Short mmCIF file of C-alpha atoms and ligand atoms in Angstrom, two decimals:
data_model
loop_
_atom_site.label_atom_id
_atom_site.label_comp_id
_atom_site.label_asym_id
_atom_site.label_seq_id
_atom_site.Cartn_x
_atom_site.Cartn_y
_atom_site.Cartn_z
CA UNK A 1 0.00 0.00 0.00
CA UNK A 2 1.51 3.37 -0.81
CA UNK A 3 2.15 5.34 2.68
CA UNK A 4 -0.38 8.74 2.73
CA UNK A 5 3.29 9.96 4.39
CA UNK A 6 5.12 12.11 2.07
CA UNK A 7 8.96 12.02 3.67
CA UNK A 8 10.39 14.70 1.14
CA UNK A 9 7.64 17.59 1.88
CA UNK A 10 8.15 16.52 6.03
CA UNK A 11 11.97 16.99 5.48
CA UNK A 12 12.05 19.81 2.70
CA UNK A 13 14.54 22.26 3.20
CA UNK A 14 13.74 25.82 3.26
CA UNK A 15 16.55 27.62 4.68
CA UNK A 16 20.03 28.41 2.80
CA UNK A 17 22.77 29.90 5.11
CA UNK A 18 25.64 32.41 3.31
CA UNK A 19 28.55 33.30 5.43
CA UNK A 20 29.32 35.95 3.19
CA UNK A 21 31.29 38.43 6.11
CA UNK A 22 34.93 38.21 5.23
CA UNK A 23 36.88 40.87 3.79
CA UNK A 24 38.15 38.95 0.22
CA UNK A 25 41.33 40.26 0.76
CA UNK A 26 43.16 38.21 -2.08
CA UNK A 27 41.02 40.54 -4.45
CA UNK A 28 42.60 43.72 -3.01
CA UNK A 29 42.21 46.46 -4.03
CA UNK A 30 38.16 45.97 -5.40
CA UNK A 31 37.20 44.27 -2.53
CA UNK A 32 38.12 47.35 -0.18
CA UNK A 33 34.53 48.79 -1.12
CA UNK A 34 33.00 46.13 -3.40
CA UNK A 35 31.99 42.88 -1.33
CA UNK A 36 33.79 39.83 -3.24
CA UNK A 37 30.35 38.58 -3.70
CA UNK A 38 29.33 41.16 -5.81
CA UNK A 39 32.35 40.65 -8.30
CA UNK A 40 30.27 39.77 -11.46
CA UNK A 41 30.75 36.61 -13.86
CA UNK A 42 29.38 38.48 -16.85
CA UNK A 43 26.81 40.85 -15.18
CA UNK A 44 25.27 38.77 -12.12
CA UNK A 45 27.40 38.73 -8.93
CA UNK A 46 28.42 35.93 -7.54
CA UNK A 47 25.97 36.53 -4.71
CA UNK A 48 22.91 35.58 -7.08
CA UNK A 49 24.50 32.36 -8.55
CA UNK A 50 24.50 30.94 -5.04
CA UNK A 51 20.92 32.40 -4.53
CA UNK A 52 19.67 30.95 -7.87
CA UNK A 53 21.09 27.67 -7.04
CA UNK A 54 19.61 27.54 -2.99
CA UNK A 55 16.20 28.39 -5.10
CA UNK A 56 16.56 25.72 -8.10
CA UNK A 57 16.78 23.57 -4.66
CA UNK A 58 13.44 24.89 -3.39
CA UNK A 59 15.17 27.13 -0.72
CA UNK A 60 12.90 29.92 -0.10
CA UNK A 61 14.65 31.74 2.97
CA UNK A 62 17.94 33.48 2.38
CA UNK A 63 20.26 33.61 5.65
CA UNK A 64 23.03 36.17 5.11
CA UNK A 65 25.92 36.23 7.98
CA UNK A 66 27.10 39.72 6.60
CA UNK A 67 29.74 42.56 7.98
CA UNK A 68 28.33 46.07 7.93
CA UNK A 69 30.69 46.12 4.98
CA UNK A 70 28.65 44.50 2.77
CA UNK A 71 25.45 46.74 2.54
CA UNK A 72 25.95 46.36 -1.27
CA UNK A 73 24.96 42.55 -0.82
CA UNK A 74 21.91 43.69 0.80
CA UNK A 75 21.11 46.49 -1.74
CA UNK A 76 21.27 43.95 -4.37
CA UNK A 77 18.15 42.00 -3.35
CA UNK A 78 15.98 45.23 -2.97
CA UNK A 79 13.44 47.23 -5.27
CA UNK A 80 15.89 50.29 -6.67
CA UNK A 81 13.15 52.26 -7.94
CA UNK A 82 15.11 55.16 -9.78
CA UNK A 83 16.80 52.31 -11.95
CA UNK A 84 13.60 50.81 -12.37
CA UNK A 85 11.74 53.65 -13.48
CA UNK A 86 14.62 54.98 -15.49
CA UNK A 87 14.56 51.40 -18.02
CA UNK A 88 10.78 51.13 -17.93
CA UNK A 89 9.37 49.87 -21.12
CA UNK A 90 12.60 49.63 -22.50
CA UNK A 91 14.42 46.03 -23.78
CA UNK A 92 16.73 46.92 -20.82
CA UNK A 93 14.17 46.09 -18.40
CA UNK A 94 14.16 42.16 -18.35
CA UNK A 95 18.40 42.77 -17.72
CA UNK A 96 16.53 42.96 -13.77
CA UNK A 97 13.84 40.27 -14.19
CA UNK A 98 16.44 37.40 -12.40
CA UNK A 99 17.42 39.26 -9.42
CA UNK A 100 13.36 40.75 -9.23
CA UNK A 101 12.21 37.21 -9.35
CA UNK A 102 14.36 36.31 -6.83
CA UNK A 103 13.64 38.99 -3.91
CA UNK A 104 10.18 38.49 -5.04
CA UNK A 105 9.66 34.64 -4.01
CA UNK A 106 12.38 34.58 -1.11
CA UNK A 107 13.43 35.95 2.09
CA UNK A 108 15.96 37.47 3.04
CA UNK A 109 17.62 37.72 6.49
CA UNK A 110 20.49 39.07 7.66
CA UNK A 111 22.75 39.02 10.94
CA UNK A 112 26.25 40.52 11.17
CA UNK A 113 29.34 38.79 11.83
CA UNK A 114 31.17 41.04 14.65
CA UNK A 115 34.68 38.81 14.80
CA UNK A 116 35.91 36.86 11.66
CA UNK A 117 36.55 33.39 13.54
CA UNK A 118 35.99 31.26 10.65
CA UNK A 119 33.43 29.37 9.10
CA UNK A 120 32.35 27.30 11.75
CA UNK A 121 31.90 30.53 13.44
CA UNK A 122 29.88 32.02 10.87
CA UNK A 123 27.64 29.56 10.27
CA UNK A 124 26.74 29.61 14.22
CA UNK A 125 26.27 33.31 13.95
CA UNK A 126 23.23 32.15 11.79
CA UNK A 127 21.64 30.10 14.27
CA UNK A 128 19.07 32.93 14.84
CA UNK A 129 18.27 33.13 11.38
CA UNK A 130 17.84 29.40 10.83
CA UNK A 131 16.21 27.98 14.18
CA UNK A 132 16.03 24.24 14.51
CA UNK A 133 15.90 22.88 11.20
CA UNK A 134 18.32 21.46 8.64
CA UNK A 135 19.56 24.02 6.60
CA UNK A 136 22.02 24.78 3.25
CA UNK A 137 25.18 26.54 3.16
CA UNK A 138 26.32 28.02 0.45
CA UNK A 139 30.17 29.97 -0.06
CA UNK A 140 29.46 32.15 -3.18
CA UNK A 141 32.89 31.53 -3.88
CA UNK A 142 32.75 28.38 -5.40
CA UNK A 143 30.36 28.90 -8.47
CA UNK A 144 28.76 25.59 -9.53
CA UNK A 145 27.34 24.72 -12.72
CA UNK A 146 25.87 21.24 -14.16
CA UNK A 147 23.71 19.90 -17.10
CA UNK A 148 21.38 19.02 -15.05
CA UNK A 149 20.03 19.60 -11.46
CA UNK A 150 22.15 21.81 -9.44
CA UNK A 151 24.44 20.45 -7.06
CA UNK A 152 22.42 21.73 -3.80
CA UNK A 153 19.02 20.10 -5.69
CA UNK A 154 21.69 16.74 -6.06
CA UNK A 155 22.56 17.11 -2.57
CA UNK A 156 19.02 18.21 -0.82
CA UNK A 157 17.61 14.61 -2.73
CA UNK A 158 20.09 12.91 -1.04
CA UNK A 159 19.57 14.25 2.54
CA UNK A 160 15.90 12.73 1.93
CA UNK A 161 17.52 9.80 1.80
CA UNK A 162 20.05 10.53 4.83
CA UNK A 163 17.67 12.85 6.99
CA UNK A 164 20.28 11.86 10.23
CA UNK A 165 23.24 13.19 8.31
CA UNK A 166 25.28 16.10 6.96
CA UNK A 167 26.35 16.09 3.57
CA UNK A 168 29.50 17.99 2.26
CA UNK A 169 29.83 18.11 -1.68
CA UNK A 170 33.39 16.85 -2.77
CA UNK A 171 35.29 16.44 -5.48
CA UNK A 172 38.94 15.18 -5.91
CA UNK A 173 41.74 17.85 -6.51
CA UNK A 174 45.35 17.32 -6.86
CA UNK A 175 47.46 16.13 -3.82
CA UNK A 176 49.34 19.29 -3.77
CA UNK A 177 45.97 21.51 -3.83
CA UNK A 178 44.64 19.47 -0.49
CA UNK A 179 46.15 21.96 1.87
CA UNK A 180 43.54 24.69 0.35
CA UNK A 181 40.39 22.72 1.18
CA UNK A 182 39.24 20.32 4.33
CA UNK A 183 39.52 16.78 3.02
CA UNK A 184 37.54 13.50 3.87
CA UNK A 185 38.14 10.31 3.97
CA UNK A 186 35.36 7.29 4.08
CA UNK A 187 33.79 4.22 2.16
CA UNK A 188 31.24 4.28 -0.23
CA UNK A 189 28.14 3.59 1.04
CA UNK A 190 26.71 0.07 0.01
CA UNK A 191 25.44 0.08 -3.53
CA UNK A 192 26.33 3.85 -4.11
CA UNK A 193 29.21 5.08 -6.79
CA UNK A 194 29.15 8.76 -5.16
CA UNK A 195 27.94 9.23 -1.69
CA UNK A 196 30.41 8.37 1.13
CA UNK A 197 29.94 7.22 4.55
CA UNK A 198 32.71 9.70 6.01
CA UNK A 199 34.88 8.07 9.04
CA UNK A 200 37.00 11.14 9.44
CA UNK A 201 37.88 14.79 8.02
CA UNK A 202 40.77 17.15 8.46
CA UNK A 203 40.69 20.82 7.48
CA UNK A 204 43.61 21.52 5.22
CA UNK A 205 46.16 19.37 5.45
CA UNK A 206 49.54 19.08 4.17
CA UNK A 207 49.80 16.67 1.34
CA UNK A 208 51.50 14.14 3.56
CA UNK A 209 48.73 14.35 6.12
CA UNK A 210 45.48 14.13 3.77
CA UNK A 211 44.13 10.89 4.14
CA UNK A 212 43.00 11.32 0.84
CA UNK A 213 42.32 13.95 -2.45
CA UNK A 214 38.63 14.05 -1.76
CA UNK A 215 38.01 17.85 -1.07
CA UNK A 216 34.87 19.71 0.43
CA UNK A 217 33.86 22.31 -1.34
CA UNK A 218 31.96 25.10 -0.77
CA UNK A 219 28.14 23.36 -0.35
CA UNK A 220 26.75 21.56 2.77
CA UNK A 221 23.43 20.62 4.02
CA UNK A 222 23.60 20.70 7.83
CA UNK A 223 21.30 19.07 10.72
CA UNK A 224 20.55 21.57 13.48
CA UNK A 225 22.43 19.31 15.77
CA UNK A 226 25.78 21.62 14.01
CA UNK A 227 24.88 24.24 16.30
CA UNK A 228 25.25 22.38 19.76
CA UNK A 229 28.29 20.95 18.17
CA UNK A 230 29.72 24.12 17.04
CA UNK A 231 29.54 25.31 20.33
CA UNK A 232 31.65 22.68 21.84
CA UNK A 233 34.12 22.84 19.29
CA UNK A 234 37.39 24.67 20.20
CA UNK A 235 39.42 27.08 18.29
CA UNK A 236 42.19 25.74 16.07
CA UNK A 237 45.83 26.47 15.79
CA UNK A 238 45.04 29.73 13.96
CA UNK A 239 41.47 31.03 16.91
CA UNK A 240 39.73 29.69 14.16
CA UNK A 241 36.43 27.46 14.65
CA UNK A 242 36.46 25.15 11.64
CA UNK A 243 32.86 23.20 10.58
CA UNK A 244 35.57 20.63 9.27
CA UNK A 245 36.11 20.26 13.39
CA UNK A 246 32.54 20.13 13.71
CA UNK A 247 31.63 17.90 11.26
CA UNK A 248 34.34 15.48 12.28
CA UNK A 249 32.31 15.01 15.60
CA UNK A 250 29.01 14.23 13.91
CA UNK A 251 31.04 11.85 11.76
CA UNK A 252 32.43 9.71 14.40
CA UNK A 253 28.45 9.18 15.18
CA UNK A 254 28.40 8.04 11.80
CA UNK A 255 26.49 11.06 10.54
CA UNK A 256 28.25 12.87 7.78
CA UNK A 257 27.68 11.70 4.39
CA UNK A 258 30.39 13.58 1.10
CA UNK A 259 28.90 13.38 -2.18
CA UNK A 260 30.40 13.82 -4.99
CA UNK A 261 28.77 15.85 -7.05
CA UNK A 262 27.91 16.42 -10.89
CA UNK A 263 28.81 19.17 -12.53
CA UNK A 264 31.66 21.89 -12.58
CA UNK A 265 32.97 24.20 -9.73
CA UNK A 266 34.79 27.29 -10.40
CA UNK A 267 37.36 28.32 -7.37
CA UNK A 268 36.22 32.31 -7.53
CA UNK A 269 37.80 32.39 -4.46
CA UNK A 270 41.01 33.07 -6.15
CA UNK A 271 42.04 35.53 -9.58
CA UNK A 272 42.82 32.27 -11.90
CA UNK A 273 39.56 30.76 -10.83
CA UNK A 274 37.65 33.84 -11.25
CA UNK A 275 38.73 34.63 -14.36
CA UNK A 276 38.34 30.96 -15.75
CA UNK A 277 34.64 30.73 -14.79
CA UNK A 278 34.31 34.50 -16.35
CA UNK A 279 36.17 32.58 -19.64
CA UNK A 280 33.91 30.00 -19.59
CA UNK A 281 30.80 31.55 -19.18
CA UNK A 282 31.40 33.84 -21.86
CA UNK A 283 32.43 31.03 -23.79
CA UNK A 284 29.14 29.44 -23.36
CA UNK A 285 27.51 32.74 -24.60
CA UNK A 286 29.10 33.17 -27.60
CA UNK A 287 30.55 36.06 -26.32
CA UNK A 288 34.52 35.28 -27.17
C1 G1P B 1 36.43 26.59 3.65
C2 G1P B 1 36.41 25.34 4.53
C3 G1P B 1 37.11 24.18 3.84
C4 G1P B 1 36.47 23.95 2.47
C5 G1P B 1 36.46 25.26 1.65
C6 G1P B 1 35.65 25.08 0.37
O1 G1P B 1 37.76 27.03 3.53
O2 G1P B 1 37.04 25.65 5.78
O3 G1P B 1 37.00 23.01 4.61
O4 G1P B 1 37.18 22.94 1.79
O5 G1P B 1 35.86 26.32 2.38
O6 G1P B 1 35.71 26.23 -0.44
P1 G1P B 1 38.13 28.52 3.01
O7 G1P B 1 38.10 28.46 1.51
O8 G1P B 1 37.10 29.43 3.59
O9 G1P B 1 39.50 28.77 3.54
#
């Protein structure tokens, strides 16, 4: 008999965290008044990729940790009525329709970041803006693309699967890159080609240390459980609190899940990554 209990809409996830406070200081000197997640790829910042994807996932609510340096993020996602009525009626007008569309059927939330303690830290600044339920992170940073469902749609499908577990997207990078990224190791889970049950995790390690090249890149999909782990978890060598660290608890319990994705990430974190997503992007317009 087919169950009247319909576990995807029960575990649906609404809520897409972006820790979006630090400076972007290896983009010096635009970044001293342009948040790095405004740079553009084309014309869209970087800002509304990761926005498009959390809502091609069916993310709704947009959870910005934010400095008050980044107003411009902000400004982005509201009605700018002098532009508007300046291009009215004119073909210029649908150049706003994507960014419209999306302040018009999300949310958006913000909370600033007052000390830059890492990630880990930054995504527990959220915990107002998120509450007890499992949520998304996105970094803006690394710009995804795929022929076919975005990576957070590929990953929020297999949380319905997992509902216990975190999942971290991977992807394997060259030994020498591992000390950029935190790096997993774990065994497939029974029957799967992609998904890993993950035994342990270090955040970058030296190439001799990495138990492995599998990489965690810059999507997650988090229990609320993170929070009362992230409190608990102490600063690293640097006063830095790492969700590698936290994750790496949760794991031990058996509850973190990698996946390695489909599709392409751009490291926009960085000038060479940045300026081979722009590349390919116009490439895929027909624009060079
Ligand atoms: C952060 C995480 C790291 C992850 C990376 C993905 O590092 O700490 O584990 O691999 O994002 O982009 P960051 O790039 O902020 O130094």
């Amino acid at each position: 008999m087919k169950s009247m209990f319909n576990l995807e809409s029960f575990i649906k996830i609404n809520k897409c965290l972006f820790p979006v406070a630090g400076y972007g200081t290896r983009f010096l000197p635009v970044t001293k008044a342009i948040p790095k997640e405004m740079l553009p790829i084309l014309t869209k910042p970087l800002i509304q990729y990761g926005v498009e994807e959390a809502m091609s996932a069916g993310m709704t609510t947009m959870a910005m940790v934010t400095s008050k340096y980044k107003q411009a993020i902000k400004n982005h996602f509201e009605p700018h009525t002098d532009i508007e009525t300046s291009i009215k009626g004119t073909a210029k007008e649908a150049l706003l329709d994507e960014v419209n569309y999306a302040s018009e059927q999300c949310d958006f939330s913000y909370i600033e970041q007052q000390e830059m303690l890492g990630l880990g830290h930054a995504i527990y600044t959220g915990k107002p803006l998120i509450g007890d339920e499992p949520f998304a992170v996105i970094l803006p940073d690394d710009l995804c693309t795929s022929n076919g469902d975005s990576i957070l749609k590929q990953m929020a499908a297999l949380y319905v699967q997992h509902p216990d577990c975190c999942i971290v997207a991977i992807e394997e990078v060259p030994m020498t890159e591992v000390d950029k990224y935190g790096v997993i190791d774990g065994k497939l889970l029974k029957g799967s080609t992609n998904a890993y049950q993950v035994s342990s995790m270090v955040e970058k390690p030296s190439p001799e240390e990495a138990p492995t090249n599998l990489a965690i890149i810059g999507r997650y999909i988090l229990t609320p459980q993170i929070f009362n782990v992230l409190e608990n978890t102490k600063q690293d060598k640097n006063g830095e609190i790492q969700i590698t660290d936290a994750l790496m608890t949760l794991a031990k319990q058996g509850k973190v899940i990698a996946y390695k994705f489909e599709g392409i990430r751009y490291d926009c974190g960085n000038v060479k990554g940045f300026v081979e997503a722009t590349n390919a992007f116009a490439k895929s317009e027909g624009l060079i």
